[in-house]
JSON list of C-alpha atoms in Angstrom, two decimals:
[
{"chain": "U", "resi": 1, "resn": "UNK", "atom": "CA", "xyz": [29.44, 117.61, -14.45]},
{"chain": "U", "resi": 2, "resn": "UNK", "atom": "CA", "xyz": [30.83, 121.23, -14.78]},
{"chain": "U", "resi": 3, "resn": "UNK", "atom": "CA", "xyz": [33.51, 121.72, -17.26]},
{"chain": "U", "resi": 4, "resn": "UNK", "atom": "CA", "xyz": [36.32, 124.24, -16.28]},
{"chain": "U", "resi": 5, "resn": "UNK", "atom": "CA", "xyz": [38.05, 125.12, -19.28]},
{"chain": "U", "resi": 6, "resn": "UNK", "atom": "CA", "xyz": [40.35, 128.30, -19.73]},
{"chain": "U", "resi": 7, "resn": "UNK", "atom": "CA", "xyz": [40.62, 130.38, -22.93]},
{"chain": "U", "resi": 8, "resn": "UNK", "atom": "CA", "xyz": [43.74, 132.19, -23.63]},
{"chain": "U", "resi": 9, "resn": "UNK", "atom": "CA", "xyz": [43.93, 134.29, -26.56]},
{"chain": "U", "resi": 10, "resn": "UNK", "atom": "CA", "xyz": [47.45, 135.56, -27.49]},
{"chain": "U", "resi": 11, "resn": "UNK", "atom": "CA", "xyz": [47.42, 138.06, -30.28]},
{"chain": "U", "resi": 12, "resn": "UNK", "atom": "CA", "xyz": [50.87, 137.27, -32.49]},
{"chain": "U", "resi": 13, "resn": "UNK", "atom": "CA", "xyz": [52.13, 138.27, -35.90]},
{"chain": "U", "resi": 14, "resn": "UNK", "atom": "CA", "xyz": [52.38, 141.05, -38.15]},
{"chain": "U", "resi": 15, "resn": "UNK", "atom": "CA", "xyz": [48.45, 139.88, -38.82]},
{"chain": "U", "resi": 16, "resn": "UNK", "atom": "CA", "xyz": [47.82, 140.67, -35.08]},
{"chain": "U", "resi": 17, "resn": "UNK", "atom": "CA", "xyz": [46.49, 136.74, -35.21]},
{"chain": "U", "resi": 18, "resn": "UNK", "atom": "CA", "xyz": [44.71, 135.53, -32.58]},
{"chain": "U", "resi": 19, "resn": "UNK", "atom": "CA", "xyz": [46.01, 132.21, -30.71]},
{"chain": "U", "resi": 20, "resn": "UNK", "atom": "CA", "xyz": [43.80, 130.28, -28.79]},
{"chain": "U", "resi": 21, "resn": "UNK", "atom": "CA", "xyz": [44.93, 127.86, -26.12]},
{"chain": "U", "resi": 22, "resn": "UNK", "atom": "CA", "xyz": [42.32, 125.78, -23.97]},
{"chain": "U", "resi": 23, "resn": "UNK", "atom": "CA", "xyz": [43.51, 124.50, -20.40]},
{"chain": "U", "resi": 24, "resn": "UNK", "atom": "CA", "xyz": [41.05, 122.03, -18.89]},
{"chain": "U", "resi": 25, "resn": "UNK", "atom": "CA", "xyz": [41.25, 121.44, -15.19]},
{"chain": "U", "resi": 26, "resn": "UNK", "atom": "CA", "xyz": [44.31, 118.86, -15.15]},
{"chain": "U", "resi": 27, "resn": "UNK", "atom": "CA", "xyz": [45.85, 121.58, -16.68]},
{"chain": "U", "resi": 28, "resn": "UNK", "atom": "CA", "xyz": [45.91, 120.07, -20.40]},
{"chain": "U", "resi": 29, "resn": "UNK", "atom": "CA", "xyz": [46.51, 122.49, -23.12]},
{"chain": "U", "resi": 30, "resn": "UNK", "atom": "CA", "xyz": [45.01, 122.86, -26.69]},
{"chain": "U", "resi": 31, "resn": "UNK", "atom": "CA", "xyz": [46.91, 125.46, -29.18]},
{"chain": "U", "resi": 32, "resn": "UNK", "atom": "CA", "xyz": [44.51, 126.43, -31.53]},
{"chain": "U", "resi": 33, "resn": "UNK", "atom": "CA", "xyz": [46.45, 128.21, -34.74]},
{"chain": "U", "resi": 34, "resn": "UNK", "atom": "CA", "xyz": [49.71, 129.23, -33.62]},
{"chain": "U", "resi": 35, "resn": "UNK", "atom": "CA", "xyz": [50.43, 131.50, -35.79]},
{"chain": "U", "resi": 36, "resn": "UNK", "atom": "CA", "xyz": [53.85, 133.38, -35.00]},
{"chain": "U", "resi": 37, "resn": "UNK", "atom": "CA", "xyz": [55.90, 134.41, -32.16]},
{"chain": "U", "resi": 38, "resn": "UNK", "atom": "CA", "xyz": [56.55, 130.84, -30.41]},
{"chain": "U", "resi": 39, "resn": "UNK", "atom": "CA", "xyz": [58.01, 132.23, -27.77]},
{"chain": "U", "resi": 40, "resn": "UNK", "atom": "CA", "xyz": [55.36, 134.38, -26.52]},
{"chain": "U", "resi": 41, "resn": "UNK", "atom": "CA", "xyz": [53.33, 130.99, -27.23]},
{"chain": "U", "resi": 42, "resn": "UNK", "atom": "CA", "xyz": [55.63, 129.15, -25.26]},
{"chain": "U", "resi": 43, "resn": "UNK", "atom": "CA", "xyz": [56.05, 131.08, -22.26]},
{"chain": "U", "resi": 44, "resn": "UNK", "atom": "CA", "xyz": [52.21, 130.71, -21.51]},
{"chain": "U", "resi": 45, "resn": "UNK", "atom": "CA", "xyz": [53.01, 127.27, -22.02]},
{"chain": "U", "resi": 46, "resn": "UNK", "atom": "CA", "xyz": [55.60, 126.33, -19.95]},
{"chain": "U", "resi": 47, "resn": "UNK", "atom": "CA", "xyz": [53.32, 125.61, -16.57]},
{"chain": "U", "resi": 48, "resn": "UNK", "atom": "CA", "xyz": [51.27, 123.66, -18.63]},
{"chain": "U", "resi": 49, "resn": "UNK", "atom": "CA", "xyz": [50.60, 119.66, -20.52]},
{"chain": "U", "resi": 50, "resn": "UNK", "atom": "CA", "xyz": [50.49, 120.50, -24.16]},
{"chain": "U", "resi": 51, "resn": "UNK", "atom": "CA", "xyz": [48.29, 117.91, -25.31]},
{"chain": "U", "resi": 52, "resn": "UNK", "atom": "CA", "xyz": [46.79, 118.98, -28.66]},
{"chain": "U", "resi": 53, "resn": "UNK", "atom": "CA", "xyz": [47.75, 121.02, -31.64]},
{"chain": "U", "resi": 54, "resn": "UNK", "atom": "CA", "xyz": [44.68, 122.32, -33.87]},
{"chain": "U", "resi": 55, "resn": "UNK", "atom": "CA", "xyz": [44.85, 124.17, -37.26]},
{"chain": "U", "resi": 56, "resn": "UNK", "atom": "CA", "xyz": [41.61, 125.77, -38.83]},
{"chain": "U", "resi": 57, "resn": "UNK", "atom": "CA", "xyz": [43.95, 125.95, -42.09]},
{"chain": "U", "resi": 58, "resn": "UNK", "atom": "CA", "xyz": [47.06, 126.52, -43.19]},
{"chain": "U", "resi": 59, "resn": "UNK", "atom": "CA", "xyz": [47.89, 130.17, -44.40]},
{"chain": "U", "resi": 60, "resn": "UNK", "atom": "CA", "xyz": [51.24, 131.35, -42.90]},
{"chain": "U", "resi": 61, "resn": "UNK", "atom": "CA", "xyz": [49.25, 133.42, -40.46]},
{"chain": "U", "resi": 62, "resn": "UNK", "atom": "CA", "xyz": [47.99, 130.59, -38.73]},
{"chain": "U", "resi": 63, "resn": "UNK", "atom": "CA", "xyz": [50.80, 128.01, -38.80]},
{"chain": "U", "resi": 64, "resn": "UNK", "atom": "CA", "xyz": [54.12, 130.17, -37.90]},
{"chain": "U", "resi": 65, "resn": "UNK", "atom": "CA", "xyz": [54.88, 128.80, -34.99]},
{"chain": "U", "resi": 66, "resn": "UNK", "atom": "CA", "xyz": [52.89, 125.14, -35.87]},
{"chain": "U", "resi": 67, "resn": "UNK", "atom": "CA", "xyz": [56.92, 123.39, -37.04]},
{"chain": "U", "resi": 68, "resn": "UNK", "atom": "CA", "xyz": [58.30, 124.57, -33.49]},
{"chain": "U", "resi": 69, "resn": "UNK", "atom": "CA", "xyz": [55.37, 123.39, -31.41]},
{"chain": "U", "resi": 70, "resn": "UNK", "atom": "CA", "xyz": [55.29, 119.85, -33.23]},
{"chain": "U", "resi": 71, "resn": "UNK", "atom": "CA", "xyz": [59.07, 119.15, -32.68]},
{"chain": "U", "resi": 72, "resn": "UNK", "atom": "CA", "xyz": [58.83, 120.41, -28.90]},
{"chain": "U", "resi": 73, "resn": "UNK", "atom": "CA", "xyz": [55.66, 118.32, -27.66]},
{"chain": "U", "resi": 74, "resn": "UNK", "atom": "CA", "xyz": [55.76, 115.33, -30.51]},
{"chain": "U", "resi": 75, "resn": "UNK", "atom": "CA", "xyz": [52.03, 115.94, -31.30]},
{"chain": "U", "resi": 76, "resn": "UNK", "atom": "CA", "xyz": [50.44, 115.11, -34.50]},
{"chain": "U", "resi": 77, "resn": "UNK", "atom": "CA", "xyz": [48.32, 118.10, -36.18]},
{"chain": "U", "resi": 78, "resn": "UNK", "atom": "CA", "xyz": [44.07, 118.00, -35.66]},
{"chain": "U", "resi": 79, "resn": "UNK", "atom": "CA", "xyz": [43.96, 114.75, -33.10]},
{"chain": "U", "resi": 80, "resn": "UNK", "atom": "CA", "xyz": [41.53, 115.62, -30.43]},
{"chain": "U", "resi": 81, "resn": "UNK", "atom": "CA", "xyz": [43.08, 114.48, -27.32]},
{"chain": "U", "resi": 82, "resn": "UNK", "atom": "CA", "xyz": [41.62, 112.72, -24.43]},
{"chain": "U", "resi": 83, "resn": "UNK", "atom": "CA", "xyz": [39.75, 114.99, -21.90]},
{"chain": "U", "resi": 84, "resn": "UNK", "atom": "CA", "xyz": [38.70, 117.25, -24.42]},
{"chain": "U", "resi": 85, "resn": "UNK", "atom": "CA", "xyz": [35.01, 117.30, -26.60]},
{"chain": "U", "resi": 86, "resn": "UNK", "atom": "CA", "xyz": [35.51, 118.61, -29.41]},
{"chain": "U", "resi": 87, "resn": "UNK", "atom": "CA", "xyz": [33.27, 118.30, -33.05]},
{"chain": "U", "resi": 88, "resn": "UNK", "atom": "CA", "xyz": [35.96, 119.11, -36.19]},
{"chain": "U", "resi": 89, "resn": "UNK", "atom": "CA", "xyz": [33.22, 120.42, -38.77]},
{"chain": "U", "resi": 90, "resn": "UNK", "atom": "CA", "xyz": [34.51, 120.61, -42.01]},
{"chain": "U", "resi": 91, "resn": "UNK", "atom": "CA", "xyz": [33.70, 124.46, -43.19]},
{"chain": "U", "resi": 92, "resn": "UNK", "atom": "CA", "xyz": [35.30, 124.91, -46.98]},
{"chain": "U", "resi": 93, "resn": "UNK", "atom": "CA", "xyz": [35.37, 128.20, -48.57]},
{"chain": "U", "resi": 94, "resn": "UNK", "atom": "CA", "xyz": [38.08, 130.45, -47.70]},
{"chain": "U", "resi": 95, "resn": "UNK", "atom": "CA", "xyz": [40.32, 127.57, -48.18]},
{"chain": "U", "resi": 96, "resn": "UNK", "atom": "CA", "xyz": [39.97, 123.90, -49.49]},
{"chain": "U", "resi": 97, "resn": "UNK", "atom": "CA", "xyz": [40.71, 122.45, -46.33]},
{"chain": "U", "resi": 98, "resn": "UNK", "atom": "CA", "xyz": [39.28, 125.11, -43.93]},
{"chain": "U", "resi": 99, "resn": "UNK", "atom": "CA", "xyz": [37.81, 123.46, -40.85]},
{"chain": "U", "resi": 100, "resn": "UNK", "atom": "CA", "xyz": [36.46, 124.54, -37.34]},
{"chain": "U", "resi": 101, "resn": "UNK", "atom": "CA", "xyz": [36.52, 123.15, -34.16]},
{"chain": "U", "resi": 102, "resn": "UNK", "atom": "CA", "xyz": [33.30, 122.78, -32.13]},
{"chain": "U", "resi": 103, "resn": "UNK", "atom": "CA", "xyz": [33.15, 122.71, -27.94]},
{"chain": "U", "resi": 104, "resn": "UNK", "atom": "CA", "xyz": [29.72, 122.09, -27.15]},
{"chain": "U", "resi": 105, "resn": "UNK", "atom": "CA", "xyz": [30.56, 122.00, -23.42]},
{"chain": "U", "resi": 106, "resn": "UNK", "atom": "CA", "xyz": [31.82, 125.13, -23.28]},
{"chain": "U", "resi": 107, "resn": "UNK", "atom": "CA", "xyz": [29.77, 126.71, -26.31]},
{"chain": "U", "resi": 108, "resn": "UNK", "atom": "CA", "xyz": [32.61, 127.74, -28.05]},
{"chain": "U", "resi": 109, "resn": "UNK", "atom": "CA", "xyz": [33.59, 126.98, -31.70]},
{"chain": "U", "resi": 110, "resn": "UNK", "atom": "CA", "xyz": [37.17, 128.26, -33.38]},
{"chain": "U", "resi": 111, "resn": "UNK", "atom": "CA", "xyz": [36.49, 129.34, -36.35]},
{"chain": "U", "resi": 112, "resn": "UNK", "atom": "CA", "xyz": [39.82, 130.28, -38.33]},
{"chain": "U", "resi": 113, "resn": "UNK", "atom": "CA", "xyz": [38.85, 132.72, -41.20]},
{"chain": "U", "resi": 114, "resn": "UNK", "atom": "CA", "xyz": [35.71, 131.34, -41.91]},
{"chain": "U", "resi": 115, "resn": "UNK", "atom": "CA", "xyz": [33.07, 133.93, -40.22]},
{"chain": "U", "resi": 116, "resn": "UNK", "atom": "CA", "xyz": [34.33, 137.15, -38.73]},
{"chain": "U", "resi": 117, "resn": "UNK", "atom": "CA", "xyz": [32.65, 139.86, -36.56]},
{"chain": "U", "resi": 118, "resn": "UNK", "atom": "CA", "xyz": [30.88, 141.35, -39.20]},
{"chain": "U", "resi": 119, "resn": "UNK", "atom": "CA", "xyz": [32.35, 139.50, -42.41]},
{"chain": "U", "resi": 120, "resn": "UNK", "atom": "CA", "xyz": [33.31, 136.23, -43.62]},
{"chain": "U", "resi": 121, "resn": "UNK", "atom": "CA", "xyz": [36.96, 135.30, -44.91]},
{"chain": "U", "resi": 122, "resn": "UNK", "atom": "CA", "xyz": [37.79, 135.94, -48.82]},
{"chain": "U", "resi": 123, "resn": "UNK", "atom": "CA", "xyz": [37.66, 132.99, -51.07]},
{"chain": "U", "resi": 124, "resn": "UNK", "atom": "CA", "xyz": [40.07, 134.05, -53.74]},
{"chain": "U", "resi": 125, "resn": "UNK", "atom": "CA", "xyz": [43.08, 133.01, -51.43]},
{"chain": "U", "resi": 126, "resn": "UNK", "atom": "CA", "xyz": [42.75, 128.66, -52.21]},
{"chain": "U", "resi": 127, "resn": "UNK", "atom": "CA", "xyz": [38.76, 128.82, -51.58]},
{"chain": "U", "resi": 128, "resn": "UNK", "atom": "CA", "xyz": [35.44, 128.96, -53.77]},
{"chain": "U", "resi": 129, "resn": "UNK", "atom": "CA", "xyz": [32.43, 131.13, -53.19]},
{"chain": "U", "resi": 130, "resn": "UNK", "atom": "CA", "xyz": [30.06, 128.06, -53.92]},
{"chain": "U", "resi": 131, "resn": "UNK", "atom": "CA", "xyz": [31.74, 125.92, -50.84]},
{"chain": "U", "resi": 132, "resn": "UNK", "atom": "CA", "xyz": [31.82, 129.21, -48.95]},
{"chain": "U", "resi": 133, "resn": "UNK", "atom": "CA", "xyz": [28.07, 129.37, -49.58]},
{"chain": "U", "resi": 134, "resn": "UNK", "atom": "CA", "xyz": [27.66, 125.38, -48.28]},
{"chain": "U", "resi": 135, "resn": "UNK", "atom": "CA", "xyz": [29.17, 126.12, -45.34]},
{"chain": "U", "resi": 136, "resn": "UNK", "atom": "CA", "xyz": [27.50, 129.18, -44.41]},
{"chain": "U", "resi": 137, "resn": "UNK", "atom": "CA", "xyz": [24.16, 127.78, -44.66]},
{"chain": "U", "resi": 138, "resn": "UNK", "atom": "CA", "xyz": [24.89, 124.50, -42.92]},
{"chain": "U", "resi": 139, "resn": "UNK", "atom": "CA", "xyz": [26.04, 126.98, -40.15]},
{"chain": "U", "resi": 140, "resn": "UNK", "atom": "CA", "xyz": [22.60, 128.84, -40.36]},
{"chain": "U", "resi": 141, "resn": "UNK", "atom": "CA", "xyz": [20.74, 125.44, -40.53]},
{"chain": "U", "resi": 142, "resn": "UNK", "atom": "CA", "xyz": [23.16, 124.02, -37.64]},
{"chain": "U", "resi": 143, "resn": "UNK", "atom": "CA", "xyz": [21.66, 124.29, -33.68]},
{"chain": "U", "resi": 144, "resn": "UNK", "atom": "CA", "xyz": [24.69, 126.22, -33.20]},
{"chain": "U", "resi": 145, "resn": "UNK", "atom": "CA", "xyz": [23.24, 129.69, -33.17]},
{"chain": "U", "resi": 146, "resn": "UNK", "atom": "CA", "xyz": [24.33, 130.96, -29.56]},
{"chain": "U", "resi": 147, "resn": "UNK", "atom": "CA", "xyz": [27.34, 129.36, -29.76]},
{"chain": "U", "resi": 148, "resn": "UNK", "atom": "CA", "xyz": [30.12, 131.96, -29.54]},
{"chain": "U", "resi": 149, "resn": "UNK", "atom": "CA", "xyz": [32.38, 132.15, -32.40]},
{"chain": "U", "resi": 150, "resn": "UNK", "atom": "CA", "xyz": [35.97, 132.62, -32.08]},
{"chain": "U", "resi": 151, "resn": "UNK", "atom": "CA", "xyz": [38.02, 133.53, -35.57]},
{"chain": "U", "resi": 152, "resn": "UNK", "atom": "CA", "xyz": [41.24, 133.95, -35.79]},
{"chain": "U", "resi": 153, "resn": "UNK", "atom": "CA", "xyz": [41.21, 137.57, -36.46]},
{"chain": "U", "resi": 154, "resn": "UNK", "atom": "CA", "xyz": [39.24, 140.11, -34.31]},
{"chain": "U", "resi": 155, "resn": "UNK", "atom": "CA", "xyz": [36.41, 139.59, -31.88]},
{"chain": "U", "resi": 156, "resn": "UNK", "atom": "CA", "xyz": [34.69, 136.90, -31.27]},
{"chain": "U", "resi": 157, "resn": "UNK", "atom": "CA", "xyz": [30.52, 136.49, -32.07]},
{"chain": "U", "resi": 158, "resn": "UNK", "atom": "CA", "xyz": [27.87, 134.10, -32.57]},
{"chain": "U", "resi": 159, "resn": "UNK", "atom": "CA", "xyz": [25.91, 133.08, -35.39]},
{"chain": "U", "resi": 160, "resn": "UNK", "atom": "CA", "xyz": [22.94, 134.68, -34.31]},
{"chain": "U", "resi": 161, "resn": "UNK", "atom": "CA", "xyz": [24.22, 137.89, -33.78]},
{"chain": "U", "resi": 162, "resn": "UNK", "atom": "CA", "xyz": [25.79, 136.91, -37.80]},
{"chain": "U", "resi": 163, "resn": "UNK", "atom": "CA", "xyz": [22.66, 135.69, -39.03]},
{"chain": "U", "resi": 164, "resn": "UNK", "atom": "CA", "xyz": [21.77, 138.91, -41.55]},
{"chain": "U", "resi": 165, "resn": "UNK", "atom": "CA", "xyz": [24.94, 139.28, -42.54]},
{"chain": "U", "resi": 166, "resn": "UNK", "atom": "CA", "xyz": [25.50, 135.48, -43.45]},
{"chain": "U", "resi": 167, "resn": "UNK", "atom": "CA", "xyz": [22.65, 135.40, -45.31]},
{"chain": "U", "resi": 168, "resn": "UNK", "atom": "CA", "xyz": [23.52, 138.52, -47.26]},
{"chain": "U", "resi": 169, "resn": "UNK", "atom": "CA", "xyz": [26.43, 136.90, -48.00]},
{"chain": "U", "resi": 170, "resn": "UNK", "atom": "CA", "xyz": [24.66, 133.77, -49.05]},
{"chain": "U", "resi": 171, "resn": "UNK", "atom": "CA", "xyz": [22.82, 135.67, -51.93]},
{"chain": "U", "resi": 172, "resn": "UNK", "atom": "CA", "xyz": [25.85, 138.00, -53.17]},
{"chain": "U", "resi": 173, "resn": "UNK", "atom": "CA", "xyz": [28.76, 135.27, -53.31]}
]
């Protein structure tokens, strides 16, 4: 069956941080780092089910607004809800507990600060270069390649169009 799924990215924060939230078609929301400005986040919000709340990590950038949205909708952090497909890869390096969160169905994957358009997120803020470098190759090894990656600052790409600067990255780290 066709998925319908609608992204909505809200850029909040003195980071200019991008917020994700995913509505599927019974209007059931995902917020995917919401990382300041709750209200803004809430307004978009208010015609909606608020089902799920996912964090790729927890730097302040990502989790302003996390404290207001638990207490408001009772939702525990990183449970995948009902009516949604979603893979939670494990993706250390730019922190311990970095993680991403894979949509096959509608070839998307949040990413966090784990790749970038063009760079990959710095390890000396909680990560390690030799994680950084196990997750960057499992991501070039992965079937994920035209999947389009969505990080938490900036635009989104895919791992192919990543591939030669991951792997540069893979021999300098």
């Amino acid at each position: 069956r066709v998925i319908y799924m609608e992204l909505i990215k809200v850029i909040v924060g003195e980071l200019q941080e991008n917020c994700y939230i995913l509505v599927n078609e019974n209007n059931e929301a995902i917020v995917i780092d919401p990382g300041d400005e709750k209200e803004k986040i809430l307004d978009i919000l208010s015609t909606k089910k608020v089902v799920g709340l996912l964090v790729t990590h927890y730097h302040f950038d990502h989790i302003g607004a996390l404290k207001d949205l638990k207490d408001k909708y009772g939702l525990q952090v990183n449970v995948i809800p009902k009516g949604f497909q979603c893979e939670i890869i494990n993706t250390p390096g730019h922190t311990k507990d970095s993680k991403s969160f894979c949509f096959r169905d509608i070839n998307a994957i949040f990413v966090g600060d784990f790749i970038f358009k063009g760079n990959i997120g710095r390890t000396d803020l909680g990560g390690n270069n030799e994680e950084m470098k196990k997750s960057i190759k499992m991501f070039l090894d992965s079937d994920l390649e035209d999947m389009i990656l969505y990080p938490v600052h900036g635009e989104s790409t895919t791992i192919r169009d990543e591939k030669d600067n991951l792997e540069y990255f893979l021999n300098t780290l």
